[in-house]
PDB file of C-alpha atoms in Angstrom:
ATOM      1  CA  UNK L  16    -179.740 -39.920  24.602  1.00  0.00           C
ATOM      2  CA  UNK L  17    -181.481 -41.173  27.872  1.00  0.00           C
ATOM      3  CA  UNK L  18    -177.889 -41.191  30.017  1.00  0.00           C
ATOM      4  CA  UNK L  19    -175.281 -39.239  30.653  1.00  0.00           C
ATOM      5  CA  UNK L  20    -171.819 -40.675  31.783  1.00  0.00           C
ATOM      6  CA  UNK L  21    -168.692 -38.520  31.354  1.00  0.00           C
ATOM      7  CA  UNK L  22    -165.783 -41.021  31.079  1.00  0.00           C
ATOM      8  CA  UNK L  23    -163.355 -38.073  31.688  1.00  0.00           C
ATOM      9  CA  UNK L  24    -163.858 -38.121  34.998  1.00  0.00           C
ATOM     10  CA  UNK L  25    -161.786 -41.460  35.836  1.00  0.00           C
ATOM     11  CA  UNK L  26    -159.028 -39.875  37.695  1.00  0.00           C
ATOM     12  CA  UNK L  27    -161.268 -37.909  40.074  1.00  0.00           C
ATOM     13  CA  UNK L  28    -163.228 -40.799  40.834  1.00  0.00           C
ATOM     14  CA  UNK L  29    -160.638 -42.332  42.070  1.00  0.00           C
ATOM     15  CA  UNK L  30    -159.187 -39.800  43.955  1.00  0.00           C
ATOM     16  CA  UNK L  31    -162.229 -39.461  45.905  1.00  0.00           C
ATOM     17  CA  UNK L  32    -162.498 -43.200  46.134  1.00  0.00           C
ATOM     18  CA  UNK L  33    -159.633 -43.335  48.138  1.00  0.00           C
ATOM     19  CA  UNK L  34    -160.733 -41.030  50.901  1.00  0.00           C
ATOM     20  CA  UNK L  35    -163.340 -43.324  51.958  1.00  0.00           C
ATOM     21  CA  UNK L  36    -163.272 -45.925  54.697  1.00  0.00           C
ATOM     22  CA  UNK L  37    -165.009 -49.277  55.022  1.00  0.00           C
ATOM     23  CA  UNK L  38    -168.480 -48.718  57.059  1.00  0.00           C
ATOM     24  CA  UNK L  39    -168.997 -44.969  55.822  1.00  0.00           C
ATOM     25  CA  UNK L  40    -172.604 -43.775  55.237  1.00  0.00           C
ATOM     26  CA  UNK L  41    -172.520 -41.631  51.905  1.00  0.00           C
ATOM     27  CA  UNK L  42    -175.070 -40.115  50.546  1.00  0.00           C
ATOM     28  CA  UNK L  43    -175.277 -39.245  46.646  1.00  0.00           C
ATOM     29  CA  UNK L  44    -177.437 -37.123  44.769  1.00  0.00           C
ATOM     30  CA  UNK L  45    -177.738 -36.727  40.934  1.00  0.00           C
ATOM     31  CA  UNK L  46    -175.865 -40.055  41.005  1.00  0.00           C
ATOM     32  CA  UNK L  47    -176.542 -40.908  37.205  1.00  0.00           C
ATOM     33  CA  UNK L  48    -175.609 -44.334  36.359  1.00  0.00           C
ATOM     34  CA  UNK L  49    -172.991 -44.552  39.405  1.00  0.00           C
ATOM     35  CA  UNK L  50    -170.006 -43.194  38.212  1.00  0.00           C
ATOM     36  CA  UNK L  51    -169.343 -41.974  41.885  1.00  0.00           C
ATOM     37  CA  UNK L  52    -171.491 -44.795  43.615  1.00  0.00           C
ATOM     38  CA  UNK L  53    -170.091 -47.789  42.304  1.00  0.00           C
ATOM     39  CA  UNK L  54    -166.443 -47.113  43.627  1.00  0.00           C
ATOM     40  CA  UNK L  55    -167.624 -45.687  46.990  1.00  0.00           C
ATOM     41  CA  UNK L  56    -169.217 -49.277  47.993  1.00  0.00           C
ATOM     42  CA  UNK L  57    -166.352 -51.075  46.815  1.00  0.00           C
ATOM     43  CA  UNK L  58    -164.502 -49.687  49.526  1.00  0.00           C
ATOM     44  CA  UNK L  59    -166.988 -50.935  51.797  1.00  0.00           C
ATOM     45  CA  UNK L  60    -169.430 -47.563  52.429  1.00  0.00           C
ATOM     46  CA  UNK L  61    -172.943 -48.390  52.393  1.00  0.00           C
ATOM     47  CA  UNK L  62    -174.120 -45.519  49.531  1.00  0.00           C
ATOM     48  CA  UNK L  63    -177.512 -44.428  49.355  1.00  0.00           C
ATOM     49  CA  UNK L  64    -177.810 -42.845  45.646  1.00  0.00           C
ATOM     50  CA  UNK L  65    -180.388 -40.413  44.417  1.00  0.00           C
ATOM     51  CA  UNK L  66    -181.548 -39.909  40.729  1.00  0.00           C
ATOM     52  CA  UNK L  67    -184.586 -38.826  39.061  1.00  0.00           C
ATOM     53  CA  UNK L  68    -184.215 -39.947  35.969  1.00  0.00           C
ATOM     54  CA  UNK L  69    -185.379 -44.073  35.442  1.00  0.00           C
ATOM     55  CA  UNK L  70    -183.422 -45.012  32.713  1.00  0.00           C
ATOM     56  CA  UNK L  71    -180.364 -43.759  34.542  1.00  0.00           C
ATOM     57  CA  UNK L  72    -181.787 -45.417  37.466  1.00  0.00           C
ATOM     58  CA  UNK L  73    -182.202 -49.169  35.639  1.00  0.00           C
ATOM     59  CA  UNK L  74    -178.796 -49.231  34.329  1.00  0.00           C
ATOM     60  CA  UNK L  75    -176.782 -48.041  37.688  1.00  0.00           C
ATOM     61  CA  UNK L  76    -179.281 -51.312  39.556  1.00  0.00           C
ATOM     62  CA  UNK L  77    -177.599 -53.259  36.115  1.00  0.00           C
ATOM     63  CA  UNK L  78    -174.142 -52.200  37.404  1.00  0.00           C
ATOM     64  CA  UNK L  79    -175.409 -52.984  41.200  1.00  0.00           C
ATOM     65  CA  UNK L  80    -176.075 -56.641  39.794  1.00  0.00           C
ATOM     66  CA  UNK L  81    -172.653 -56.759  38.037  1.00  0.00           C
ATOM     67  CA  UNK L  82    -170.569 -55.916  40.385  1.00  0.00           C
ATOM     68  CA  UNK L  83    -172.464 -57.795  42.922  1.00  0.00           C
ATOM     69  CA  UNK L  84    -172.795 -54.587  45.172  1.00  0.00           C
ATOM     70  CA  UNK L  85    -176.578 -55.520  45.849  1.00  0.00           C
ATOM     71  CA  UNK L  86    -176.074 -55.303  50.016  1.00  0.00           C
ATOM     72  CA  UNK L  87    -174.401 -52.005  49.931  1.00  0.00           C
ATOM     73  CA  UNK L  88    -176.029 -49.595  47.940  1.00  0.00           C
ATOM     74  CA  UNK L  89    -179.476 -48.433  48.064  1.00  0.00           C
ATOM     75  CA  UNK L  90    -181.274 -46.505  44.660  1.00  0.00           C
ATOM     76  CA  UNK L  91    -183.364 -44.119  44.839  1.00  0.00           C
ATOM     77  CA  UNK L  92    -185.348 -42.693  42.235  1.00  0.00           C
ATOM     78  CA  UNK L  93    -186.848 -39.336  43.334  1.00  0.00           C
ATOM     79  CA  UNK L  94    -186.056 -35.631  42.919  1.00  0.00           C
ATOM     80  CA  UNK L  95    -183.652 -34.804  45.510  1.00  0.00           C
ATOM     81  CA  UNK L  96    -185.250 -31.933  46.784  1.00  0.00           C
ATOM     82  CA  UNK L  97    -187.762 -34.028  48.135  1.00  0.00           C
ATOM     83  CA  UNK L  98    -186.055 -36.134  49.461  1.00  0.00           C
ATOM     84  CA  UNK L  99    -184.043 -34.012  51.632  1.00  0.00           C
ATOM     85  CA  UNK L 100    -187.318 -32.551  53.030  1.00  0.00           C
ATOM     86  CA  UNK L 101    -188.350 -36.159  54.122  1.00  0.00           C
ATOM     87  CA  UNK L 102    -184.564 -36.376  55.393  1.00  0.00           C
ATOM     88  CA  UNK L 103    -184.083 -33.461  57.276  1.00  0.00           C
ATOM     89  CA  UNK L 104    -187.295 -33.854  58.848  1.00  0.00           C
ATOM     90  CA  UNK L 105    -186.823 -37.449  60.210  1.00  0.00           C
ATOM     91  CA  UNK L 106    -183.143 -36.113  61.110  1.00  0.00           C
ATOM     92  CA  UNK L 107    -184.417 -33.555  63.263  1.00  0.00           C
ATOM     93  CA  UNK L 108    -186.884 -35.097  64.771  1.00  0.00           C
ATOM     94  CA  UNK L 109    -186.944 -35.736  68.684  1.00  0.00           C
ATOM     95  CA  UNK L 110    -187.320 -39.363  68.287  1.00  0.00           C
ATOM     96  CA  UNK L 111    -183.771 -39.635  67.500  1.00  0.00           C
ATOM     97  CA  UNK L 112    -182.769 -38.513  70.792  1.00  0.00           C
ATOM     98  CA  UNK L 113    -182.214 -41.835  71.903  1.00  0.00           C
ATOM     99  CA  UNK L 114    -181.706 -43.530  68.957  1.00  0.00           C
ATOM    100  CA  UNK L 115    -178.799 -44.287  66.737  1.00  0.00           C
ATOM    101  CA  UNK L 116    -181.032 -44.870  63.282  1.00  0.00           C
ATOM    102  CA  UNK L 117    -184.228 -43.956  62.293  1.00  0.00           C
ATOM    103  CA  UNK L 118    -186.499 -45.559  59.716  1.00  0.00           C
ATOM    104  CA  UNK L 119    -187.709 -43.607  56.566  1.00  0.00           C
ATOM    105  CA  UNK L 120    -190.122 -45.358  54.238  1.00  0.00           C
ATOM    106  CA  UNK L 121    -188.956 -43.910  50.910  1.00  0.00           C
ATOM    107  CA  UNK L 122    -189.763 -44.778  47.180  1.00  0.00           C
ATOM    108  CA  UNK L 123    -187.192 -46.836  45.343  1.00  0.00           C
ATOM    109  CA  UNK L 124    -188.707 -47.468  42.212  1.00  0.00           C
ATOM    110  CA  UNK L 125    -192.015 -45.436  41.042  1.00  0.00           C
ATOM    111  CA  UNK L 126    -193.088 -47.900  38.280  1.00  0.00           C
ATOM    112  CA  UNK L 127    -193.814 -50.698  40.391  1.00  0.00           C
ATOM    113  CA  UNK L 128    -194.018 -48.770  43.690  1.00  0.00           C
ATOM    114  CA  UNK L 129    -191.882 -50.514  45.180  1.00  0.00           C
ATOM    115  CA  UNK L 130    -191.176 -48.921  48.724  1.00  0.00           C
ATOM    116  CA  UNK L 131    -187.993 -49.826  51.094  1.00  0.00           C
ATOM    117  CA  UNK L 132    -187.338 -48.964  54.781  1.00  0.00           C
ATOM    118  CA  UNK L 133    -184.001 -47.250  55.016  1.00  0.00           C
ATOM    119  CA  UNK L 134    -181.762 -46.123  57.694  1.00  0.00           C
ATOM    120  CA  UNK L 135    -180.587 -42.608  58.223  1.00  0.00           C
ATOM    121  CA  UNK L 136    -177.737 -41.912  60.472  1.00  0.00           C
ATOM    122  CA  UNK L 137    -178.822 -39.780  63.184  1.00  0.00           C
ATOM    123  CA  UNK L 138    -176.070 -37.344  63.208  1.00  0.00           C
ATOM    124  CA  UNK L 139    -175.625 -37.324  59.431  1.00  0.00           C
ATOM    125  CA  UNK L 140    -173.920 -38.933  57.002  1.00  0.00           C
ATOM    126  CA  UNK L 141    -170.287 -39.072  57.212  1.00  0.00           C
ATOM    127  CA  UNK L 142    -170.082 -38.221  53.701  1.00  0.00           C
ATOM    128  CA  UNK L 143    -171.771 -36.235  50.201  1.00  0.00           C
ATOM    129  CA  UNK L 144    -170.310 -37.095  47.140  1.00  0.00           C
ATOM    130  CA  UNK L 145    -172.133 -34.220  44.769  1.00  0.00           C
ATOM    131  CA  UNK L 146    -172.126 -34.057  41.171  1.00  0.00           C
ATOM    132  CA  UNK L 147    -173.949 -31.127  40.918  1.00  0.00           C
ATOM    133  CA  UNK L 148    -175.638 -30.414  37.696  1.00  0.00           C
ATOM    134  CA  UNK L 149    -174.947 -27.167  35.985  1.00  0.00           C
ATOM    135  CA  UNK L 150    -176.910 -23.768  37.630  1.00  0.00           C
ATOM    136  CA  UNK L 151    -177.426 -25.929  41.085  1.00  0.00           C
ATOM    137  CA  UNK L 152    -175.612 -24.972  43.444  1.00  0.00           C
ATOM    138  CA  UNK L 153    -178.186 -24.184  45.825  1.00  0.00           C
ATOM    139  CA  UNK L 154    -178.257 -27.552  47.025  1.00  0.00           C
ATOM    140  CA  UNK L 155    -175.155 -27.379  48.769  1.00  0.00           C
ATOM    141  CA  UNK L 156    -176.598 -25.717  51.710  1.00  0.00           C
ATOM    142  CA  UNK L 157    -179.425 -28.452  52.056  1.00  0.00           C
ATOM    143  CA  UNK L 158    -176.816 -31.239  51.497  1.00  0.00           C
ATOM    144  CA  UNK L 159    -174.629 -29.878  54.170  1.00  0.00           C
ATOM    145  CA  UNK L 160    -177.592 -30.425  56.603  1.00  0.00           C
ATOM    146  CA  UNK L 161    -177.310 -33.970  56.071  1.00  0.00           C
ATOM    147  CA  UNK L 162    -173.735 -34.659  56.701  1.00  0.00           C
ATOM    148  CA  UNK L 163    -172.500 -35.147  60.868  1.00  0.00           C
ATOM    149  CA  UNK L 164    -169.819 -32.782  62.336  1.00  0.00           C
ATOM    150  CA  UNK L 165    -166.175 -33.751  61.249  1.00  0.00           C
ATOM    151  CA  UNK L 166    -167.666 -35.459  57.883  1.00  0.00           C
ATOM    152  CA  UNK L 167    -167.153 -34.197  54.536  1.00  0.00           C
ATOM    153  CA  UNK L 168    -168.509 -33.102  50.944  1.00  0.00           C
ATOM    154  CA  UNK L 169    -167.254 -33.272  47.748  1.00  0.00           C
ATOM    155  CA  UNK L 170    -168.866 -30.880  45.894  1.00  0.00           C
ATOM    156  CA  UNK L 171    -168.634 -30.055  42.177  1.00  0.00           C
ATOM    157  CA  UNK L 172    -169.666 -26.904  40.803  1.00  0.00           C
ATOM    158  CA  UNK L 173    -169.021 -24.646  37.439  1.00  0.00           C
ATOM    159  CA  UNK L 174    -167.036 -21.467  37.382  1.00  0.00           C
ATOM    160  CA  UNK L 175    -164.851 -19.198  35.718  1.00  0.00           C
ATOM    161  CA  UNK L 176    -161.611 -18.931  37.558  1.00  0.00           C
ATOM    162  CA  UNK L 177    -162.264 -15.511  38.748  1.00  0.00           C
ATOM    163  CA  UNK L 178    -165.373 -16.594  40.762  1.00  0.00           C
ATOM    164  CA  UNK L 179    -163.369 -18.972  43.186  1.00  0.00           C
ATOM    165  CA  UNK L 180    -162.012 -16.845  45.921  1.00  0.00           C
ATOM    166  CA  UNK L 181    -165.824 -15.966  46.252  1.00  0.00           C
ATOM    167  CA  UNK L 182    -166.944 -19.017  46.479  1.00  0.00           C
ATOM    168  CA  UNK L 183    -164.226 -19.811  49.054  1.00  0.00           C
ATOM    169  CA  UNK L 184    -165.451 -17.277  51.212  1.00  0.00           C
ATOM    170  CA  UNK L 185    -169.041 -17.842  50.428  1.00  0.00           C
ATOM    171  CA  UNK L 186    -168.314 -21.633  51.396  1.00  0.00           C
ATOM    172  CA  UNK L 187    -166.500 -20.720  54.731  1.00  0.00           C
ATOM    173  CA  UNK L 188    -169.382 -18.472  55.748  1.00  0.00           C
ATOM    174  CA  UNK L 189    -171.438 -21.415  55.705  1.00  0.00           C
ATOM    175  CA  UNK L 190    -169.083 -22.986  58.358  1.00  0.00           C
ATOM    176  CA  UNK L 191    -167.514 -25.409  55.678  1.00  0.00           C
ATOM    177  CA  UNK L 192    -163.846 -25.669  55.783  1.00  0.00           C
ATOM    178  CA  UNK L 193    -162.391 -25.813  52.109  1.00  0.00           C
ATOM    179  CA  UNK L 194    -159.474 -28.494  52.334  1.00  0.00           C
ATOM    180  CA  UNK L 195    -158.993 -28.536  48.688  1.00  0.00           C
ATOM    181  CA  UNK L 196    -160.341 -27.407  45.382  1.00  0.00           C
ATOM    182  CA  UNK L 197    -159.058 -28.132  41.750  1.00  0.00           C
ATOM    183  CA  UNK L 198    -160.438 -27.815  38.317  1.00  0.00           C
ATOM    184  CA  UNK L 199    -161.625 -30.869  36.764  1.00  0.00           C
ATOM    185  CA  UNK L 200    -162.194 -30.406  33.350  1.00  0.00           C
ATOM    186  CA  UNK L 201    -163.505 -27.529  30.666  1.00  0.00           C
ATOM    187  CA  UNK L 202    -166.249 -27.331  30.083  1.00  0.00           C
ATOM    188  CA  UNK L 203    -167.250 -23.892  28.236  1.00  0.00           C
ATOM    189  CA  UNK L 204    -165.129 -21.112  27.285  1.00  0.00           C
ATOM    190  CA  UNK L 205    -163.821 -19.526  30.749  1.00  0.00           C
ATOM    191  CA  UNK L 206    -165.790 -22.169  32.375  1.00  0.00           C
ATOM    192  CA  UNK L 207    -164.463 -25.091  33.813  1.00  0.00           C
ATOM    193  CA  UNK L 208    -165.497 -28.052  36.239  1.00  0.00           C
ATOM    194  CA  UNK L 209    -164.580 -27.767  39.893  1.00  0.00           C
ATOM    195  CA  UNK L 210    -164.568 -30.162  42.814  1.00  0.00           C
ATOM    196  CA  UNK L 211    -164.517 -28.952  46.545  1.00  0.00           C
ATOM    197  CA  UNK L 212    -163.550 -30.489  49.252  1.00  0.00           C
ATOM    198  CA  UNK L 213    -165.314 -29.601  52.269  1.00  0.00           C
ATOM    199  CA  UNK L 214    -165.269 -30.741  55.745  1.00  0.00           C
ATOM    200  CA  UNK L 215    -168.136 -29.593  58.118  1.00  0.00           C
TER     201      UNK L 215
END
């Protein structure tokens, strides 16, 4: 099996769909074949997904093509933690003083190197949509770097029940506000999918 897609998650997609305006910038790591991404840019957000893996990356540019999404979302296929490193440091750099966008040559697609200037928001995204795979967590903190003041995250994660009010805390200590948080699915016994949401 080269993809993963968990059709499960229909109801939560759409939940989070409906948060989003027209004109958003979201980005999207471990965005698979664009369970998340697809539904985001039909609302009008321009989505800049991240995945590693090609064959996930070929079929979510299929479902680009389909759904005729081509203007809105950008693909990415790189390891995110590299990505935020190029991110971060363009974000912080003092040539966005004065500037409302700054241009970051990045990688779209390794087997034919073919290379794309993109845009990133100088004071962050407005949103992170974050499908975190299982035993990463540790990303949130980078991810939060990347999202402006006022925008939010929607961050999945997998715990037992008894390791949420910890995580609450753990997420507030961070400066995150937790607006809501639900389980999504089990996964394991005494472990079950949730989703955050978190506003910066």
């Amino acid at each position: 099996k080269k993809v993963f897609f968990n059709p499960r998650l229909y109801s939560e997609r759409k939940r989070v769909a409906s948060k989003i305006k027209s004109g958003e910038n979201i980005i999207i790591p471990f965005a698979g074949v664009g369970p998340f991404v697809l539904p985001a840019a039909g609302k009008g957000a321009k989505v800049y997904a991240i995945e590693i893996n090609p064959d996930a990356c070929a079929c979510l540019r299929e479902n680009i093509r389909i759904n005729r999404l081509e203007g809105q979302i950008t693909v990415i296929q790189d390891d995110f933690e590299n990505l935020f490193h190029m991110l971060n440091s363009v974000k912080s750099s003092e040539k966005l003083v004065n500037t409302a966008f700054s241009d970051l040559s990045v990688c779209l697609n390794p087997e034919n190197l073919e290379y794309e200037i993109i845009q990133v928001p100088e004071n962050g995204f407005d949103r992170a949509i974050v499908p975190t795979p299982y035993g990463m967590d540790h990303f949130l903190g980078e991810i939060s770097k990347l999202v402006r003041k006022e925008g939010y995250i929607h961050f999945y994660t997998f715990k037992a029940e008894s390791q949420i009010p910890g995580l609450i805390n753990e997420y507030e200590k961070m400066g995150l506000e937790v607006e809501l948080y639900r389980r999504t699915g089990n996964v394991a016994p005494g472990i079950s999918r949730w989703v955050f949401d978190l506003k910066k």
